[in-house]
Coordinates of C-alpha atoms and ligand atoms in Angstrom, one line a residue:
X1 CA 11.0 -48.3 -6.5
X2 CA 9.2 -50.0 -3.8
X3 CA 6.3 -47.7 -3.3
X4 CA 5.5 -47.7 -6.7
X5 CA 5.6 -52.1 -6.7
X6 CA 3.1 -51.7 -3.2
X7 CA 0.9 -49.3 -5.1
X8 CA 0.4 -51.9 -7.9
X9 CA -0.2 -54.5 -5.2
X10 CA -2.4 -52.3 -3.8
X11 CA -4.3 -51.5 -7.1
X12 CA -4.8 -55.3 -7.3
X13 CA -6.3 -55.8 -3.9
X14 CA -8.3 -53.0 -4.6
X15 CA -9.4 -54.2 -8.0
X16 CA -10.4 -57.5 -6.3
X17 CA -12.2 -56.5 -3.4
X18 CA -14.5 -53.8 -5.8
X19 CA -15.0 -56.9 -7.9
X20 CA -16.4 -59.4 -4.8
X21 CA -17.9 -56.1 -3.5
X22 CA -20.0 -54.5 -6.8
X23 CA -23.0 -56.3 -6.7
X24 CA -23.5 -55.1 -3.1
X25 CA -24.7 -51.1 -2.1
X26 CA -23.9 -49.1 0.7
X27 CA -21.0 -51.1 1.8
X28 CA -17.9 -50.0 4.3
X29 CA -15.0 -51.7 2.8
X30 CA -13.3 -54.0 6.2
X31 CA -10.2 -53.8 4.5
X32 CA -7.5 -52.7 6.8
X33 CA -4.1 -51.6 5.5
X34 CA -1.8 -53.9 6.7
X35 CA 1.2 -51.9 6.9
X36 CA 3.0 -55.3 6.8
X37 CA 1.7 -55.6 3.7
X38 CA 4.9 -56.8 1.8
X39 CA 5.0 -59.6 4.1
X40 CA 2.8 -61.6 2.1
X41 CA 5.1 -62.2 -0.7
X42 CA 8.8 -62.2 -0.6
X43 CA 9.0 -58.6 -2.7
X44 CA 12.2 -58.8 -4.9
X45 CA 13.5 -54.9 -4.5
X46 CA 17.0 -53.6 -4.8
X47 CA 18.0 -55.1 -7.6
X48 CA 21.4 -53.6 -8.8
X49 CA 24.1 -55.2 -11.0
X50 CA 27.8 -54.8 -11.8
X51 CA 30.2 -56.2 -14.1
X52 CA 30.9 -59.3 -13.0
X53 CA 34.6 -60.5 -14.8
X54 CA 37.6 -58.6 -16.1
X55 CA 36.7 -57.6 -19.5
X56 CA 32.9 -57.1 -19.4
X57 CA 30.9 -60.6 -20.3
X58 CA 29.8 -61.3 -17.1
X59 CA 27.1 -59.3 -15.1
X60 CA 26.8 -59.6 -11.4
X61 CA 23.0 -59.5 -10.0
X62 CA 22.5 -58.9 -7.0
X63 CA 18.6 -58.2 -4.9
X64 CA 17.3 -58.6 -1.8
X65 CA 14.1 -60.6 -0.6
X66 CA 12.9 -58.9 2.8
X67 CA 11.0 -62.5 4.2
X68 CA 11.6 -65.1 2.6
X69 CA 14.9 -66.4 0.9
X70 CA 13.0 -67.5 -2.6
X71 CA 14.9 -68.2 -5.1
X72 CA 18.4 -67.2 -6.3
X73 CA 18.8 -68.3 -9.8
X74 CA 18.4 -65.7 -12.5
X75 CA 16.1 -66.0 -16.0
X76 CA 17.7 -64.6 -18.4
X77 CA 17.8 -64.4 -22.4
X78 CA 19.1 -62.4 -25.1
X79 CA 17.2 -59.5 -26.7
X80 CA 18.5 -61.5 -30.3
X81 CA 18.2 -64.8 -29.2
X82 CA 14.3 -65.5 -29.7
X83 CA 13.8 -65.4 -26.3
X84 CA 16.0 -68.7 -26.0
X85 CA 16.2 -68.6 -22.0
X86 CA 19.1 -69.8 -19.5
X87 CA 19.6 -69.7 -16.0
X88 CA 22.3 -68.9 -13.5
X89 CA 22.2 -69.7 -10.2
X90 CA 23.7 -67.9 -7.2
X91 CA 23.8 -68.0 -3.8
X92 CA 21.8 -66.4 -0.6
X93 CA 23.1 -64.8 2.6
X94 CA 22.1 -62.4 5.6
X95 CA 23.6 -60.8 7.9
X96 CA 23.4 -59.0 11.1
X97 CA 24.4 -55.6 12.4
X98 CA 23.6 -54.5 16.3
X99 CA 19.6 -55.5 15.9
X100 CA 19.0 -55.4 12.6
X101 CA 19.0 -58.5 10.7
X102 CA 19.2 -58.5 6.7
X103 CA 16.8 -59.6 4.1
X104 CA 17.9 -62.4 2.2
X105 CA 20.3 -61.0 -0.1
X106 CA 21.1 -62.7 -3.1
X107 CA 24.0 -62.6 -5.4
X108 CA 24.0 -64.6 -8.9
X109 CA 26.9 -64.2 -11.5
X110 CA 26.1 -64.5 -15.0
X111 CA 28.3 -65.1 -17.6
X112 CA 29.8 -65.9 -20.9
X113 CA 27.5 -63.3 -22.2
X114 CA 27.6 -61.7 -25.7
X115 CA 29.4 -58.7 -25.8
X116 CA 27.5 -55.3 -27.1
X117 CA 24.0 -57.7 -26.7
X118 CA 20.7 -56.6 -24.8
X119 CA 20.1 -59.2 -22.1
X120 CA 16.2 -59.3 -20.2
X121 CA 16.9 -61.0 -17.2
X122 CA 14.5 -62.1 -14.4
X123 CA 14.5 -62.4 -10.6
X124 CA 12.1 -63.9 -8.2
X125 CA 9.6 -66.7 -7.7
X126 CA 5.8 -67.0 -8.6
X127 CA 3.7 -64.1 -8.9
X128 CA 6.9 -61.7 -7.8
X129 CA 8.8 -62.5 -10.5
X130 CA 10.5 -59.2 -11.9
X131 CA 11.6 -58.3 -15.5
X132 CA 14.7 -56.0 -16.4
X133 CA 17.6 -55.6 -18.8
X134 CA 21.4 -54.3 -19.7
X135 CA 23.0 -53.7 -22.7
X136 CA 26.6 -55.2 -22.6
X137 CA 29.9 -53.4 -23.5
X138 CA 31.4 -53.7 -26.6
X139 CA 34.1 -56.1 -27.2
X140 CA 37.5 -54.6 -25.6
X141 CA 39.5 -52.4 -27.7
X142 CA 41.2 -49.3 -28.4
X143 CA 39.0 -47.1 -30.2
X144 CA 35.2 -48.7 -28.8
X145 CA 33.5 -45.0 -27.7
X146 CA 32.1 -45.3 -24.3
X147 CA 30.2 -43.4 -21.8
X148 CA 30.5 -43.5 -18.5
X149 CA 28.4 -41.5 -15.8
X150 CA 30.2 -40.5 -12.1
X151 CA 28.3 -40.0 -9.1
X152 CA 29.8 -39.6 -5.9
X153 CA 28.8 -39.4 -2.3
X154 CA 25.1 -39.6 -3.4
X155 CA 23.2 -40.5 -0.4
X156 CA 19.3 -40.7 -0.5
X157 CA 17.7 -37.2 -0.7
X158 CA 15.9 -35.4 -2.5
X159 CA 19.1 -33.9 -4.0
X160 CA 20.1 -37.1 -4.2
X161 CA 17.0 -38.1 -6.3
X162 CA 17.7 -35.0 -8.5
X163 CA 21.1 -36.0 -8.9
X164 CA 20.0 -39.6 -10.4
X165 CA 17.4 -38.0 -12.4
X166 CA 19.7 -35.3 -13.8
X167 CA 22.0 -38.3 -14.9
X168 CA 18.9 -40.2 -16.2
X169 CA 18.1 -37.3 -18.6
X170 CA 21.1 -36.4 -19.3
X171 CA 21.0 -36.7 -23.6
X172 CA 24.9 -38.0 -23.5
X173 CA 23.4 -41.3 -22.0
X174 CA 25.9 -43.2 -19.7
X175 CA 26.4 -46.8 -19.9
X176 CA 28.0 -47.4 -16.7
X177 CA 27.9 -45.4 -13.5
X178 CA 31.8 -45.4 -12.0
X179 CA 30.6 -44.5 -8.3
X180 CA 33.8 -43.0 -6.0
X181 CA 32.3 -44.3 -2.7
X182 CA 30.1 -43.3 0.5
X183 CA 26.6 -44.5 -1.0
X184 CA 23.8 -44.8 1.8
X185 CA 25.2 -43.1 4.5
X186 CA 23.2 -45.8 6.4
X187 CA 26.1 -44.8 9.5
X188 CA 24.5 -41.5 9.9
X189 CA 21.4 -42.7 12.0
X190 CA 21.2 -43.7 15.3
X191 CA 22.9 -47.4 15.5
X192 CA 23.9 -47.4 11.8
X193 CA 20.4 -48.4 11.3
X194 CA 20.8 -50.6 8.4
X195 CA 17.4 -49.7 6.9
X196 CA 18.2 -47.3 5.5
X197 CA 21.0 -49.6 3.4
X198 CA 17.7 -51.4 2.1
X199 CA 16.0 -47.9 1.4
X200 CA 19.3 -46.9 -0.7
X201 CA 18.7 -50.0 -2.8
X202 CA 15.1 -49.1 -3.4
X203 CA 16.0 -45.8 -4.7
X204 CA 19.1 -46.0 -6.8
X205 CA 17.2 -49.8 -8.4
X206 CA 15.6 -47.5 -11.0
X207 CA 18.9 -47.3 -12.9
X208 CA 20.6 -49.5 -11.3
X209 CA 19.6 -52.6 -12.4
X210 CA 19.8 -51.8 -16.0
X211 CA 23.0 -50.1 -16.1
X212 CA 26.4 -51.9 -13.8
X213 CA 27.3 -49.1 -11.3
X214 CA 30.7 -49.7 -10.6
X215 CA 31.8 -49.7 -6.8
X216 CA 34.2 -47.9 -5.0
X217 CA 33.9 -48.0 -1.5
X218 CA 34.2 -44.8 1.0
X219 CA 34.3 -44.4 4.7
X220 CA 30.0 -44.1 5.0
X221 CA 31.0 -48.0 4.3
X222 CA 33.6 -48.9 7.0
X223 CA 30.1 -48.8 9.4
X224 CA 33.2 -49.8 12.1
X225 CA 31.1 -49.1 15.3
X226 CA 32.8 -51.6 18.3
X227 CA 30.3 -49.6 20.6
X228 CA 27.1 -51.5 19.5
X229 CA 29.7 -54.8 18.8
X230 CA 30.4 -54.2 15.1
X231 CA 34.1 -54.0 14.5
X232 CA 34.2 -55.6 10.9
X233 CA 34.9 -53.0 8.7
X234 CA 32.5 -52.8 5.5
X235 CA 30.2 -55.4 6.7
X236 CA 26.9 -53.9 5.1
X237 CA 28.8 -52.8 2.0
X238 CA 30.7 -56.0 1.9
X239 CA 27.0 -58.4 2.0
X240 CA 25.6 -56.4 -0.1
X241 CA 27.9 -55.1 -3.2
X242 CA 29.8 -58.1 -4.6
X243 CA 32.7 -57.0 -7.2
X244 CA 34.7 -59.6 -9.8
X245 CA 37.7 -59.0 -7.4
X246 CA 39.3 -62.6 -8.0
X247 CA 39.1 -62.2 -11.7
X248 CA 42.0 -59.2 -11.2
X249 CA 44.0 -61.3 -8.2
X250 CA 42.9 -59.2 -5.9
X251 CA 42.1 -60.6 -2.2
X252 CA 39.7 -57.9 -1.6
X253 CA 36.8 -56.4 -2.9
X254 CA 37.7 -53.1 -1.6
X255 CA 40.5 -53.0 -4.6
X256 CA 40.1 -54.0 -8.0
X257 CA 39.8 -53.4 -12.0
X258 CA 38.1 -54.3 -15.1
X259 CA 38.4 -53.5 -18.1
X260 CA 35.2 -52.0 -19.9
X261 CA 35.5 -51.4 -23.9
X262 CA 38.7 -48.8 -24.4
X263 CA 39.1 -48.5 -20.7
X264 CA 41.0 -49.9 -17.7
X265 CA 39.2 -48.9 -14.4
X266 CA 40.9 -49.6 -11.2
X267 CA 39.0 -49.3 -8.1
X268 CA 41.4 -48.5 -5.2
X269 CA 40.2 -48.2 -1.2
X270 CA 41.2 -44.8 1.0
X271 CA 40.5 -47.1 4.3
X272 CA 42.2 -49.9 3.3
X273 CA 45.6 -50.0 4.3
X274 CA 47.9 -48.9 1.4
X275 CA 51.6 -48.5 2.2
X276 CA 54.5 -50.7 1.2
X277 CA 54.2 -54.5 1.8
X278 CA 50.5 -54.2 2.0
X279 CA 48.0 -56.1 0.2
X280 CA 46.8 -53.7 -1.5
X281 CA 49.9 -52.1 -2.5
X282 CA 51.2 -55.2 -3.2
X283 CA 48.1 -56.0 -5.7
X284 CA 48.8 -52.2 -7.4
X285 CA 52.8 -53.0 -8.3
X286 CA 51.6 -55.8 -10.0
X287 CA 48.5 -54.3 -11.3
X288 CA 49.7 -51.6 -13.4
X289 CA 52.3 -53.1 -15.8
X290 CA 49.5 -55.3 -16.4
X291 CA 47.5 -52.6 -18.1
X292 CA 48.5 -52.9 -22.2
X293 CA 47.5 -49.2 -23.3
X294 CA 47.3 -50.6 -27.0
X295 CA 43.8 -52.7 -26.0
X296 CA 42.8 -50.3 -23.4
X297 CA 44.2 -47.0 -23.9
X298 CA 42.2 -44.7 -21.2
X299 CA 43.3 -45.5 -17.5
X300 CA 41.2 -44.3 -14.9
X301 CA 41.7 -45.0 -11.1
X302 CA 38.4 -44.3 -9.0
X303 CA 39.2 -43.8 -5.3
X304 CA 37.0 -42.2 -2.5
X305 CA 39.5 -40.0 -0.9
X306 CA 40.5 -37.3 -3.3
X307 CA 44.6 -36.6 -3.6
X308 CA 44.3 -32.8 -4.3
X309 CA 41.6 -30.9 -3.3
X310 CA 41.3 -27.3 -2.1
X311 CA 38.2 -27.6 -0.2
X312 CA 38.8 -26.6 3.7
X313 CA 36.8 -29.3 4.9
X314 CA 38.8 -33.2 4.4
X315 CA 41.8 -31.0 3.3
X316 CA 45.1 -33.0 3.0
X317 CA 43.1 -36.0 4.1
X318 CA 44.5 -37.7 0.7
X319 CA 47.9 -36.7 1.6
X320 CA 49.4 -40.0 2.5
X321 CA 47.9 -42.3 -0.3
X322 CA 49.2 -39.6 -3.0
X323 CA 52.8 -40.1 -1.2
X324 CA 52.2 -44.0 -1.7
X325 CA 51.0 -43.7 -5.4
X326 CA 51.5 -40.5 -7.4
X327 CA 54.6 -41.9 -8.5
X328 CA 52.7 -44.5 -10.4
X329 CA 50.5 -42.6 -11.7
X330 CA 52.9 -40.6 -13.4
X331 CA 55.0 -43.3 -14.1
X332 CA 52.0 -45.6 -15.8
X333 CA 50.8 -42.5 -17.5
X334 CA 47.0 -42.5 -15.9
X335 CA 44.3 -40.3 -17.5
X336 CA 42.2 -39.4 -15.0
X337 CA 42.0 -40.1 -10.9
X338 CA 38.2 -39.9 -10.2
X339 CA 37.2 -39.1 -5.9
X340 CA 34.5 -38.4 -4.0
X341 CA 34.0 -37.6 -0.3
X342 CA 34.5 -33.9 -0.7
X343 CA 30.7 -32.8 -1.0
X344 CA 31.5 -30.4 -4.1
X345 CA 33.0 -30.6 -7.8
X346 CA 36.4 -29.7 -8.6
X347 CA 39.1 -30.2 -11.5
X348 CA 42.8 -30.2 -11.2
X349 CA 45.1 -29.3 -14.0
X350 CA 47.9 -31.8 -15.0
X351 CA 50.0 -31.8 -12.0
X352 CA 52.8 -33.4 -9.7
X353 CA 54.0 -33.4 -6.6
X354 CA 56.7 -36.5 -6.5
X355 CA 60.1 -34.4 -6.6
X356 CA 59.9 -33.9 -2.4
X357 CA 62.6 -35.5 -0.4
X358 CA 61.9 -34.0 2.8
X359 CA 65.2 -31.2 2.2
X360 CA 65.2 -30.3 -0.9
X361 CA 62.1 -27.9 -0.3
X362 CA 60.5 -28.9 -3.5
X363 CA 56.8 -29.5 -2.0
X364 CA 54.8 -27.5 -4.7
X365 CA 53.0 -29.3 -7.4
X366 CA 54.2 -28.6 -10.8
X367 CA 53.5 -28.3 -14.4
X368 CA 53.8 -32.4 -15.3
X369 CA 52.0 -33.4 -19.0
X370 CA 52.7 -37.0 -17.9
X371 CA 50.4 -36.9 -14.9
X372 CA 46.9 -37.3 -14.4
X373 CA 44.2 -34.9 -14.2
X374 CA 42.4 -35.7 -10.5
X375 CA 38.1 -34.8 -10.1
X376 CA 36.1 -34.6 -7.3
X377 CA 33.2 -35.4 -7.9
X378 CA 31.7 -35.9 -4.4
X379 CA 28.5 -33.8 -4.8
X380 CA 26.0 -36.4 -5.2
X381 CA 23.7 -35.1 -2.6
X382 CA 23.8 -37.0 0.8
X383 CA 22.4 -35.6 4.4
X384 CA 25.5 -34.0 4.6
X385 CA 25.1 -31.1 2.4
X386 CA 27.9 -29.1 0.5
X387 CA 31.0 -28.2 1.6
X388 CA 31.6 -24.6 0.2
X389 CA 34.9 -23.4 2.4
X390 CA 37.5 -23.1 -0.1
X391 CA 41.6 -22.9 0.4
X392 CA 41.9 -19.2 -0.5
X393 CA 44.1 -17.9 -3.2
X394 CA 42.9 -20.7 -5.0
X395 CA 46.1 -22.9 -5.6
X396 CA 47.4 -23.4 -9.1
X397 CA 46.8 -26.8 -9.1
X398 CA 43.1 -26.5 -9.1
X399 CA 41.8 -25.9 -12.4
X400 CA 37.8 -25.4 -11.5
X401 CA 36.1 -25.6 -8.3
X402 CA 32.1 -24.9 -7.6
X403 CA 30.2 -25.9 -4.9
X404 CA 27.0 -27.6 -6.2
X405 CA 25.7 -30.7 -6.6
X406 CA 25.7 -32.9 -9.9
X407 CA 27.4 -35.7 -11.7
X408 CA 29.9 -36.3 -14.2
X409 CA 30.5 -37.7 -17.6
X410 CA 33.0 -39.5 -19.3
X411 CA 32.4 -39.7 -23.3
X412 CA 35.5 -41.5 -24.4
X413 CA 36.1 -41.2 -28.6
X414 CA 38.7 -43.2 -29.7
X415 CA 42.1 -44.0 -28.0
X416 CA 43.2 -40.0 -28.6
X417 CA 40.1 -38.0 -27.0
X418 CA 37.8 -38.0 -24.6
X419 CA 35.5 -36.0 -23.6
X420 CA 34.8 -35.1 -19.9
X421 CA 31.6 -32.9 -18.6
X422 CA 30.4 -31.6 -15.6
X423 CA 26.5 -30.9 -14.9
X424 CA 25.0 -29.3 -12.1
X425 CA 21.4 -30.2 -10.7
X426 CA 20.0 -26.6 -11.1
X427 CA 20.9 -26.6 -14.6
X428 CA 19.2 -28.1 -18.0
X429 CA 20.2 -31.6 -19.1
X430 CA 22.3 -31.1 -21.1
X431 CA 24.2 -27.9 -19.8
X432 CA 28.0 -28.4 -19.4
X433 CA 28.7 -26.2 -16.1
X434 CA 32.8 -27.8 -16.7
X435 CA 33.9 -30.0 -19.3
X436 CA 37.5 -30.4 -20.8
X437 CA 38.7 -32.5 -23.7
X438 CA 41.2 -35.0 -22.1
X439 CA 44.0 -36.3 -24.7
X440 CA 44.9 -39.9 -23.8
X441 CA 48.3 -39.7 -21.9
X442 CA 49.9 -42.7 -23.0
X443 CA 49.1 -42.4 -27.0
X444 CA 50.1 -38.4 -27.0
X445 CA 53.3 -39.3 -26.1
X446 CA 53.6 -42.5 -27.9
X447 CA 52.7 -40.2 -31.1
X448 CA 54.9 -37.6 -30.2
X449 CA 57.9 -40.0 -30.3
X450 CA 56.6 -41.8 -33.4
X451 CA 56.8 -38.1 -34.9
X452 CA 60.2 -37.2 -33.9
X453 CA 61.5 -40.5 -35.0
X454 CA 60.2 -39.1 -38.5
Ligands
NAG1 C1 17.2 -51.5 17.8 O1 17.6 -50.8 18.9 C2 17.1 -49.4 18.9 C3 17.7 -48.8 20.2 O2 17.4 -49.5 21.3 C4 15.6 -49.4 18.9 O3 15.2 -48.1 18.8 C5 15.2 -50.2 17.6 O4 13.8 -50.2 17.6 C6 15.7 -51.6 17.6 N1 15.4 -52.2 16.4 C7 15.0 -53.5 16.3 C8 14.7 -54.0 15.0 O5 14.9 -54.2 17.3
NAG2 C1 -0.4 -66.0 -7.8 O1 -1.5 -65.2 -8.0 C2 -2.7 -66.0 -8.2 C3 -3.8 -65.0 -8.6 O2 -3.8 -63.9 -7.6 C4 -3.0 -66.9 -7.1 O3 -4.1 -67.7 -7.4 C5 -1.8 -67.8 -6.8 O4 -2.0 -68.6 -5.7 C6 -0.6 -67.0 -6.6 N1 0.6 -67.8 -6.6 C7 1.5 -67.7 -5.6 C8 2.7 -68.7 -5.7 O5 1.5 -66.9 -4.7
NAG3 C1 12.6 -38.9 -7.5 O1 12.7 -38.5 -8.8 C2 11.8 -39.2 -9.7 C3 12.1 -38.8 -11.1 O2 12.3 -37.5 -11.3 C4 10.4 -38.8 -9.3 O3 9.4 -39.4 -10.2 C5 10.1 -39.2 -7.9 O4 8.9 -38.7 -7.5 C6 11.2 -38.6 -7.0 N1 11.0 -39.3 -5.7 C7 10.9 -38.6 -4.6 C8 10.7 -39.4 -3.3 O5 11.0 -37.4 -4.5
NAG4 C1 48.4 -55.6 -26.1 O1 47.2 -55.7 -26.8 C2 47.3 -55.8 -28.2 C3 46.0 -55.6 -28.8 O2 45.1 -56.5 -28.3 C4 48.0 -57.1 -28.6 O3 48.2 -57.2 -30.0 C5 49.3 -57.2 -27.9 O4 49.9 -58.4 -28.1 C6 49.2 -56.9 -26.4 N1 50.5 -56.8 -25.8 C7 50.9 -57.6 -24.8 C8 52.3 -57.3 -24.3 O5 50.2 -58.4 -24.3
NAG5 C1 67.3 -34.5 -1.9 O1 67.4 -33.5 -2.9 C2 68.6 -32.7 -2.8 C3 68.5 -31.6 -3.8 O2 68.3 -32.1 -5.1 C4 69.8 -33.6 -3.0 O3 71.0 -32.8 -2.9 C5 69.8 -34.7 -1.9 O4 70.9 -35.6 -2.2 C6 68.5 -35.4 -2.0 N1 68.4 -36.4 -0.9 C7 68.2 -37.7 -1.0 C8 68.2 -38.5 0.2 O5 68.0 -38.2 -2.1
NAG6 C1 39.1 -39.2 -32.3 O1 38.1 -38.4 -31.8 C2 38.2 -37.0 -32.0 C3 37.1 -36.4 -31.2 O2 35.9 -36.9 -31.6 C4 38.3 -36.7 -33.4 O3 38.4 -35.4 -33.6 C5 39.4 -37.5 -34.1 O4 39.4 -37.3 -35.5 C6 39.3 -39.0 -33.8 N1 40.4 -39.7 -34.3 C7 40.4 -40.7 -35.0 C8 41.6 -41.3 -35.4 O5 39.3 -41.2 -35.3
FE2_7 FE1 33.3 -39.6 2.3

């Protein structure tokens, strides 16, 4: 994190000055903080990757310089490789919102990579270069175990911090963080004040730039706001969080998928438009008979807006997209639908609601063992706070329900099981507060056929 790069600055000076300064006595030091300090030398902070191509070879890096635009190629070399270096170069943009005007924000796409290698790569120029590292996935294929961490809604307080810390810790060790949306809450200060977009990537760099947080963007992003002359949706998040869109045919970052050893992700956006003839419908017919179960058999759809929920507060605000898309999901067999924006954690059973046709009355979810199981998992922590009003009886679609904060994991086993884990902040690290074994949907049944063909 940044203060902890200024401190060793700081150190340095210090160390320097006592060194001209020893041989004197009784001195006053006329060193004055500079509380500019960083100013001296572009300071390479909020560094964060993601994967940068379809099936996991490629790694986008992405940092921000706050003065200067230095340099935007990236060092790096394989762990295995005899420290046998390359370089990638990418490319360097600002931008503006109301008053605030960006560092230099630099995106750089490696690729070709190894699969299942340790990669150090570096950033920045001179005396700021910076050192880290990722591990990448395993080769795609049906029975590669993965983990997977999800955060939601995480914001940048000290829950949040105990959130990210509680994930560090955690002993089942995610790979990847699949993040359901709404990340700085930047929006929430007077003017949007984009600051705090570059205080965001200060804090969450820590794991972020080892491990490819995979982005899903929620409405803290749409920072629409024609009253100070910003009406470009998702203009921060847009600069800032490049995705390997193209490499799924999608026109828009806001909606896309990779594919990430046994599993196919697809990132869809609550506040993009979604019905018929849209892009983004339009992408999703095409997308899903795309996804061949046999090389990735868990499919997971990450959204922001969660479908069911029983939470009071954003009740039914999911309503519409399920109309659009629960069909599919049933259809294409999905495993698990992954949203935030609801500040709390809950778990629905195996449920649908798709038989409705306006008069035949039937508008209560059912009982459906082709359907996915849906998670909110929108308690990262943010400014916000919890939302604890609950729909009272508790409906029969919702499985669990508990408002605390915490993060999720996804252990996936083989193309059969998976293993799927709730843990709260106030607990231990490795305390399951909810957790559920989740049988793949599409090789349950495909087994179950092979069987009764026996
Ligand atoms: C932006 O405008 C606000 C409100 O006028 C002001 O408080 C803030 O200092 C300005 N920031 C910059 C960077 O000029
Ligand atoms: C790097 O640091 C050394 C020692 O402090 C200094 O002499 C040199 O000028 C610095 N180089 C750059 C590019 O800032
Ligand atoms: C955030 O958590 C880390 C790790 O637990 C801790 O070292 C750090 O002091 C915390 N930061 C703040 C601002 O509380
Ligand atoms: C699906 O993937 C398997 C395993 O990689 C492959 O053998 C098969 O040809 C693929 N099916 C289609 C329709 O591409
Ligand atoms: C709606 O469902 C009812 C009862 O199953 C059926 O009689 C009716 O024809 C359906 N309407 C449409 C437009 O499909
Ligand atoms: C799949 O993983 C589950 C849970 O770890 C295990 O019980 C099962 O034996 C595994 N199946 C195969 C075919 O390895
Ligand atoms: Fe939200």
């Amino acid at each position: 994190m940044r203060k902890k790069t200024e401190m060793d600055y700081c150190t340095i000076l210090l160390v320097l000055i006592l060194s001209v300064k020893l041989c004197e006595s009784g001195i006053t030091s006329s060193y004055l903080r500079n509380d500019d300090l960083v100013h001296d030398m572009p300071l390479d902070s909020d560094v964060h990757i993601t994967q940068g191509d379809h099936e996991g070879k490629g790694v986008i890096v992405s940092w921000v310089t706050p003065n200067e635009p230095g340099s935007s190629t990236v060092v790096y070399w394989a762990d295995n490789s005899g420290n046998l270096k390359k370089t990638a170069y990418g490319i360097v943009l600002t931008y503006k919102y109301f008053n605030y005007t960006s560092g230099y924000i630099h995106h750089c796409t490696i690729d070709n990579l190894e699969f299942d290698t340790k990669y150090y790569y570096q950033v920045g120029i001179g005396n700021t270069t910076r050192r880290f590292w990722f591990i990448t996935p395993p080769k795609v294929g049906p029975d590669v175990p993965y983990t997977f961490g999800l955060i939601g809604d995480i914001g940048q307080t000290p829950d949040s911090n105990r959130t990210l810390t509680h994930y560090e810790l955690n002993p089942a060790k995610g790979q990847t963080v699949l993040f359901v949306g709404d990340l700085s809450y930047a929006d929430a200060y007077p003017f949007h004040d984009n600051r705090r977009w570059d205080t965001w990537g200060r804090f969450i760099e820590r794991n972020a730039a080892y491990q490819p947080w995979i982005w899903t963007a929620g409405n803290h992003e749409i920072d629409f706001a024609p009253q100070y002359g910003e009406s470009i949706p998702f203009k921060p998040y847009t600069n800032r969080f490049f995705v390997p869109y193209k490499a799924s045919d999608s026109t828009s970052p806001l909606w896309y998928s990779i594919k990430r050893a046994s599993a196919y992700i697809i990132v869809l956006s609550s506040y993009s438009a979604y019905g018929k003839y849209t892009p983004q419908y339009k992408w999703l017919e095409k997308e899903l008979p795309k996804v061949n179960r046999t090389e990735t058999p868990w499919l997971i759809v990450l959204v922001h807006c969660p479908m069911y929920s029983s939470y009071v507060h954003h009740y039914m605000e999911g309503e519409t997209m399920r109309v659009m898309y629960e069909q599919w999901f049933v259809d294409y067999k999905v495993d698990v639908v992954f949203a935030g924006h609801v500040h709390a954690y809950e778990r629905s059973e195996r449920i649908s609601n798709i038989a409705y046709n306006i008069t035949n009355g039937l508008c209560t979810p059912i009982s459906d063992q082709s359907a996915p199981v849906y998670i909110t998992i929108g308690d990262g922590g943010n400014l916000e706070g919890l939302v604890t009003e609950m729909t009272e009886p508790q409906p029969s679609y919702s499985a669990f329900r508990e408002a605390s904060f915490g993060h999720g994991i996804l252990e996936i086993k083989n193309r059969s099981y998976a293993f799927f884990s709730w843990h709260r902040n106030q607990d231990g690290y490795a305390v399951e507060a909810d957790s559920l074994w989740l049988r793949n949907r599409y090789w349950k049944t495909t087994l179950e056929k092979s069987l009764t063909a026996l």
